[in-house]
PDB file of C-alpha atoms in Angstrom:
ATOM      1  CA  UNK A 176      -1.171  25.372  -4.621  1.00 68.00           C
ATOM      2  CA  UNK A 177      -4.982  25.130  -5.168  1.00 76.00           C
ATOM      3  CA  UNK A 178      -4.780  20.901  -4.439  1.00 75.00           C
ATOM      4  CA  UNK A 179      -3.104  21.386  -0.974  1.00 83.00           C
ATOM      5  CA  UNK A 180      -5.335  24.413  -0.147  1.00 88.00           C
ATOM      6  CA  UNK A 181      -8.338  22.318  -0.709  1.00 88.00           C
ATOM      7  CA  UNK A 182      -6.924  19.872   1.306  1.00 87.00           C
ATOM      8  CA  UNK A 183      -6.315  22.097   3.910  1.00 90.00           C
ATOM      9  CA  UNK A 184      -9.880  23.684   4.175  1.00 92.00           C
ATOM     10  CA  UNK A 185     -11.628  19.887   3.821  1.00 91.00           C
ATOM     11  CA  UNK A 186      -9.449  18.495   6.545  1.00 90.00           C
ATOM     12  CA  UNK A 187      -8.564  21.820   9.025  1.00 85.00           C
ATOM     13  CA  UNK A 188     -10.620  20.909  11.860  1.00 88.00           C
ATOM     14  CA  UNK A 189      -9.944  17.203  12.143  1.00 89.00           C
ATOM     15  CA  UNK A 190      -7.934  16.922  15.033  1.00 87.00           C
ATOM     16  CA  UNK A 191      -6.094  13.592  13.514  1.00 83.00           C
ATOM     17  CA  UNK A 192      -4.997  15.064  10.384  1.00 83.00           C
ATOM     18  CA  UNK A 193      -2.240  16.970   9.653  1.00 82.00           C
ATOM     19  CA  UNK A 194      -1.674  18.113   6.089  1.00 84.00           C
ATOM     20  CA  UNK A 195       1.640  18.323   4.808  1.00 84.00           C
ATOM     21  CA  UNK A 196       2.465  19.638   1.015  1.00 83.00           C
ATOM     22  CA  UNK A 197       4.879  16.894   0.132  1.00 85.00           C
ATOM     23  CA  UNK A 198       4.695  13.824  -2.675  1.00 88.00           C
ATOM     24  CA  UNK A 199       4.952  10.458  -0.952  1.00 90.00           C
ATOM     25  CA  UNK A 200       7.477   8.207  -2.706  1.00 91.00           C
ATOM     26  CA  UNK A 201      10.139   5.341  -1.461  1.00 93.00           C
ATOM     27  CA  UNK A 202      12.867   7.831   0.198  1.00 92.00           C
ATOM     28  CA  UNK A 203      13.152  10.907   1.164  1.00 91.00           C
ATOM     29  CA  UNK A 204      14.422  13.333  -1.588  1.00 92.00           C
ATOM     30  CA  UNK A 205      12.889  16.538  -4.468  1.00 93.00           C
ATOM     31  CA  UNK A 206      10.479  16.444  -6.973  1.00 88.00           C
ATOM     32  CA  UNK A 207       8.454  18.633  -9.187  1.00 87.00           C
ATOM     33  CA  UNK A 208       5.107  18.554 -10.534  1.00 83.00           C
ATOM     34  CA  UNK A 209       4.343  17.909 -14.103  1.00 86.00           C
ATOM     35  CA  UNK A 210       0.816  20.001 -13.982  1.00 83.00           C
ATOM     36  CA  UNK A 211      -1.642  19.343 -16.400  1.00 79.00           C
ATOM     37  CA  UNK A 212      -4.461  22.527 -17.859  1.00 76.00           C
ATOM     38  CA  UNK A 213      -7.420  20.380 -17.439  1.00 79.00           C
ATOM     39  CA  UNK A 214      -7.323  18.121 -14.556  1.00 77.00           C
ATOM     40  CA  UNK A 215      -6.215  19.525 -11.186  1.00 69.00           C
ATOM     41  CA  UNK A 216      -6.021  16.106 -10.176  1.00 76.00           C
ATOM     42  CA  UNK A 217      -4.240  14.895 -13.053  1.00 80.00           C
ATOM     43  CA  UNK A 218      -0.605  16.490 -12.095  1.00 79.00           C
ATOM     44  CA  UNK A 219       2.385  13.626 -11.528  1.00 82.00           C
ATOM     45  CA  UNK A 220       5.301  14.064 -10.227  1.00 84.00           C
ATOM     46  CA  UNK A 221       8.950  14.710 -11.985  1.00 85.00           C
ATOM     47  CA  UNK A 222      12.085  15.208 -11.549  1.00 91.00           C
ATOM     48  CA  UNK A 223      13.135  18.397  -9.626  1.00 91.00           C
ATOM     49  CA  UNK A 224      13.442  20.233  -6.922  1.00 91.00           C
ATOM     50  CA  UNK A 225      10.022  22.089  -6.172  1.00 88.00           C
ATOM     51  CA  UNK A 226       9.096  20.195  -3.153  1.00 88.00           C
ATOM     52  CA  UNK A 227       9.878  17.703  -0.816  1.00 90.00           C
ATOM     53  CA  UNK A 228       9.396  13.737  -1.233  1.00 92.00           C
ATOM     54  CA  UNK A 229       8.778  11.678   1.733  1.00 92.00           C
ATOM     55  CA  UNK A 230       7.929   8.273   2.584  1.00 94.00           C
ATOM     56  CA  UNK A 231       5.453   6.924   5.068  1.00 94.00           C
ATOM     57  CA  UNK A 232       7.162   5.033   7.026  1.00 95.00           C
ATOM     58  CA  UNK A 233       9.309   8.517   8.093  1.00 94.00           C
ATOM     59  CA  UNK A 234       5.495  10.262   9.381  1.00 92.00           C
ATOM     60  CA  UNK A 235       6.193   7.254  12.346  1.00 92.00           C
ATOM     61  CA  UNK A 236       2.481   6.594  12.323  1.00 89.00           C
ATOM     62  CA  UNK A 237       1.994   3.648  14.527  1.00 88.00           C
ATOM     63  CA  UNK A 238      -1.319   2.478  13.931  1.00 90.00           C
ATOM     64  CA  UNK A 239      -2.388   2.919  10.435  1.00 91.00           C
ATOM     65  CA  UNK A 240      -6.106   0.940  10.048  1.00 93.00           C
ATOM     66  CA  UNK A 241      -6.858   2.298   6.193  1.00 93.00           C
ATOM     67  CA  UNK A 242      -3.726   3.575   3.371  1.00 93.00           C
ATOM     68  CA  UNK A 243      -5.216   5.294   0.366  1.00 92.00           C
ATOM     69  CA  UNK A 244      -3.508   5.908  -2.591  1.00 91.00           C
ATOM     70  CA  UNK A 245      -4.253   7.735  -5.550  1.00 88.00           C
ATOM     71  CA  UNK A 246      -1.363   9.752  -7.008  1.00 87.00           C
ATOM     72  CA  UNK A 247      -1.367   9.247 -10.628  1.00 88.00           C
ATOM     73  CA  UNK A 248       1.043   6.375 -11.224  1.00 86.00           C
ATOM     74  CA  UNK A 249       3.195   6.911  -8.067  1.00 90.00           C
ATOM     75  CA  UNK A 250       1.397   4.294  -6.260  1.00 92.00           C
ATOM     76  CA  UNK A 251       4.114   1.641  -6.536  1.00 95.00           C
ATOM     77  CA  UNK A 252       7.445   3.730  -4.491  1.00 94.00           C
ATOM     78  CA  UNK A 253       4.717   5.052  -2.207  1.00 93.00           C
ATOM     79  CA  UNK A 254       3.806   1.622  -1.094  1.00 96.00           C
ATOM     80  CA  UNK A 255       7.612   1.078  -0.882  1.00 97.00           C
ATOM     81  CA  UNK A 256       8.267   4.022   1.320  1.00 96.00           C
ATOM     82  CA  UNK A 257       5.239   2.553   3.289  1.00 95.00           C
ATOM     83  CA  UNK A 258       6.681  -1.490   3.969  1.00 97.00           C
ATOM     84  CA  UNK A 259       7.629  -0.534   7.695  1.00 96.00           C
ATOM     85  CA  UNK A 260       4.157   0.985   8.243  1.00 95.00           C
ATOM     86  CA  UNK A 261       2.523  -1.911   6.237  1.00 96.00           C
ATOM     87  CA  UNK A 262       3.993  -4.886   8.006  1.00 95.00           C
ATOM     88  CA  UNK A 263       3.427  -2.721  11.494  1.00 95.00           C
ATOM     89  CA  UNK A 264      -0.354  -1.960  11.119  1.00 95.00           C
ATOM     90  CA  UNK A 265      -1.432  -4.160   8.046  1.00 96.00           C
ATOM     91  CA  UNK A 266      -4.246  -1.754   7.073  1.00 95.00           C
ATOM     92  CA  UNK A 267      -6.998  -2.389   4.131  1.00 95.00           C
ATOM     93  CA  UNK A 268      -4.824  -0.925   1.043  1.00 95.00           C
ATOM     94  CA  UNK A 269      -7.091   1.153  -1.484  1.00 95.00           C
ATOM     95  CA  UNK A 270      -5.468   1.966  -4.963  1.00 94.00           C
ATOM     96  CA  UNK A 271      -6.232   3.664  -7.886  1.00 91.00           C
ATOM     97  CA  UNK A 272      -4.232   1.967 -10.796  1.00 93.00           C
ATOM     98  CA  UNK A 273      -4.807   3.211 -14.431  1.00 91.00           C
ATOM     99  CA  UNK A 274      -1.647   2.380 -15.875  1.00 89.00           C
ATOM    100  CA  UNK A 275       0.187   5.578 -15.216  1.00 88.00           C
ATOM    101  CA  UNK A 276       2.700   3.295 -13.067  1.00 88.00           C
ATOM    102  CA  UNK A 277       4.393   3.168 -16.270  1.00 89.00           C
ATOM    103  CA  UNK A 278       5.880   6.137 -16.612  1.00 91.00           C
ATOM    104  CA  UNK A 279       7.826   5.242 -13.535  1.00 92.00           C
ATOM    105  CA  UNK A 280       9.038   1.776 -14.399  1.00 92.00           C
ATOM    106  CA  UNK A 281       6.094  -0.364 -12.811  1.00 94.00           C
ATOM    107  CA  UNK A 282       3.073  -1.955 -14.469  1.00 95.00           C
ATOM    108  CA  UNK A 283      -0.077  -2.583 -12.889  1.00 94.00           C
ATOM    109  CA  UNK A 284       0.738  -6.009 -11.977  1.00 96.00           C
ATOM    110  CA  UNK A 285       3.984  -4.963 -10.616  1.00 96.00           C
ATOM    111  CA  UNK A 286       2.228  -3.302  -7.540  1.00 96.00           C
ATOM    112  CA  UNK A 287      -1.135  -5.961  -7.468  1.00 96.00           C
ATOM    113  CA  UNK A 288       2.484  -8.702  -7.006  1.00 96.00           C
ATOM    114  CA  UNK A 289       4.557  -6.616  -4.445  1.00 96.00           C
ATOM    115  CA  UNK A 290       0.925  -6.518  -2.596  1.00 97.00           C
ATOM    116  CA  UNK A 291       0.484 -10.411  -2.865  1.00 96.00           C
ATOM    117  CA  UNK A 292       4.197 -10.753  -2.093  1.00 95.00           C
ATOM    118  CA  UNK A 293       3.461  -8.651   1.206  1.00 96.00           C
ATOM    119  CA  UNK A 294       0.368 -10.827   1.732  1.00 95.00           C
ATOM    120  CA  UNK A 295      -2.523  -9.061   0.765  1.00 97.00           C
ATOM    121  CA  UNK A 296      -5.242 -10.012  -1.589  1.00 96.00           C
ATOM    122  CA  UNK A 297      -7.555  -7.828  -4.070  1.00 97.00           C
ATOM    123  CA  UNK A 298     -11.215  -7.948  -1.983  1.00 96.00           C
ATOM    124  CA  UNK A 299     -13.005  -5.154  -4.535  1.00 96.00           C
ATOM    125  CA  UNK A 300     -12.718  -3.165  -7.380  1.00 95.00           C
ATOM    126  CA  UNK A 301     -14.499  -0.216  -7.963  1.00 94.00           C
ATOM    127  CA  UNK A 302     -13.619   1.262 -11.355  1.00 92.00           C
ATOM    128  CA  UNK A 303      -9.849   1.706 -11.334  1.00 91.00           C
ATOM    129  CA  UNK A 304      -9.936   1.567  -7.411  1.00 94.00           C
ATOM    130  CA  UNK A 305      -8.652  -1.602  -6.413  1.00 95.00           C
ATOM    131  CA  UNK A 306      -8.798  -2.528  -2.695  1.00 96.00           C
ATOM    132  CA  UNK A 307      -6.427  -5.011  -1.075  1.00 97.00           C
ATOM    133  CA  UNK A 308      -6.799  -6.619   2.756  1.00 97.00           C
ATOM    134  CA  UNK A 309      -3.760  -8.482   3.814  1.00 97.00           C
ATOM    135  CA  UNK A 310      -4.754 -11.805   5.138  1.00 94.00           C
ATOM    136  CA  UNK A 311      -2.619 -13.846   7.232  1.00 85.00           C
ATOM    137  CA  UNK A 312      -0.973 -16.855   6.303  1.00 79.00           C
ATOM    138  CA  UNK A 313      -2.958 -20.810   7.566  1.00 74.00           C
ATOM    139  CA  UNK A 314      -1.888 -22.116  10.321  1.00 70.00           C
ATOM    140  CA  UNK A 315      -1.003 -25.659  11.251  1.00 65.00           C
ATOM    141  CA  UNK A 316      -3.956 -27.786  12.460  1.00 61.00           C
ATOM    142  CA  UNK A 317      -3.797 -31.265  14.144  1.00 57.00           C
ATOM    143  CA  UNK A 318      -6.754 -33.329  14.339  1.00 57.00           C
ATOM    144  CA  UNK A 319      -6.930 -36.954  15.713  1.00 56.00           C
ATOM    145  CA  UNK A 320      -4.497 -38.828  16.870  1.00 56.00           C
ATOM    146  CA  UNK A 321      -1.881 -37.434  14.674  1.00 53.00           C
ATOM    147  CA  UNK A 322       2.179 -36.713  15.553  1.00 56.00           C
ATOM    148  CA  UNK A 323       2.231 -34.133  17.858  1.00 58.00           C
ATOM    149  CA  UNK A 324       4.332 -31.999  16.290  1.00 59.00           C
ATOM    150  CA  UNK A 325       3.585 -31.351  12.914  1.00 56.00           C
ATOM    151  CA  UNK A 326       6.254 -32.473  10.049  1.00 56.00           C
ATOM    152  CA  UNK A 327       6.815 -28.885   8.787  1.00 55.00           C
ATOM    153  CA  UNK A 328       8.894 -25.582  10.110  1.00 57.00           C
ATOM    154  CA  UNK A 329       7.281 -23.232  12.116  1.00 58.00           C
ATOM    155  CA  UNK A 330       6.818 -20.678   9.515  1.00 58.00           C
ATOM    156  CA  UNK A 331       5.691 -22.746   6.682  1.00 60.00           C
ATOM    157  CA  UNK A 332       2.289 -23.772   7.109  1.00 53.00           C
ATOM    158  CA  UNK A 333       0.320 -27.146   6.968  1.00 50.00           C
ATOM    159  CA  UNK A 334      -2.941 -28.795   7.238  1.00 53.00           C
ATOM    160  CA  UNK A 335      -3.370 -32.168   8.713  1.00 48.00           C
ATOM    161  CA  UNK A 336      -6.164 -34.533   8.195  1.00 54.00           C
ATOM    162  CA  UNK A 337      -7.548 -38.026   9.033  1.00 48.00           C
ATOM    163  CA  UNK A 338      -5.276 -40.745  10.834  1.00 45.00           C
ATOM    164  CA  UNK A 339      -1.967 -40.268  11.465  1.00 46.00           C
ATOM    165  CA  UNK A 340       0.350 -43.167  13.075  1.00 48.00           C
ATOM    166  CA  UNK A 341      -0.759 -44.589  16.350  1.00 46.00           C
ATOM    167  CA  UNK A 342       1.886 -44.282  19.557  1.00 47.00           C
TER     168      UNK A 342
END
């Protein structure tokens, strides 16, 4: 296939990359590849059984510091098949999403929310690239002579300000 060869020449002497001609998708399973005439980049996966599927999270990378995406509409079960990965490494996520998420049952939105849900926020936009950096949830801050533990769970968080009861 003329993508993956290109691939292969571009990336061949990187000693950190290692190619493999496979669609990336929530589980492990078959596809095929709807091609289009005039976009080599354009092609999206179907059903079939042409090539393998695989997600992330089964390449066992341990420290991932940057995921791109751009697979025409796929974006959404790749990030899926990536969650492990994700919550491991919490890399900046780059995205290209043109609406072609539809096709597989997920809007635009859909993926920007699973994102937020996994605690990232949008930081960029370049054209249709949209680039997410997951930023970690406030923690609780005691100032003064406030209680000494703080009046919430551990895992919700809190700030506290000004003058709290005096022991």
């Amino acid at each position: 296939d003329l993508n993956f060869k290109a691939l292969s020449i571009n990336t061949g002497d990187v000693p950190n990359i290692k190619a493999h001609q496979s669609a990336l998708g929530s589980s492990s399973g078959r596809a095929s590849l709807k091609r289009t005439s005039s976009n080599a980049g354009a092609h999206y996966i179907i059903e079939g059984d042409d090539f393998e599927v695989a997600s992330v999270d089964s390449f066992g990378v341990k420290d991932c510091d940057l995921l791109q995406l751009d697979i025409e509409g796929y974006e959404h079960e790749a990030l899926i098949g990536a969650k492990q990965t994700i919550e491991a490494s919490r890399p900046l996520i780059a995205l290209e999403l043109k609406g072609l998420g539809n096709k597989y049952g997920h809007t635009n939105q859909d993926t920007i929310e699973l994102l937020r849900i996994w605690g990232y926020k949008q930081v960029a936009r370049f054209g249709r690239d949209l680039i997410f950096k997951h930023q970690p949830k406030p923690r609780a801050v005691q100032f003064s002579n406030m209680p000494s533990t703080p009046p919430v769970a551990p895992d919700e968080s809190c700030l506290l300000v000004g003058n709290g009861p005096s022991a």
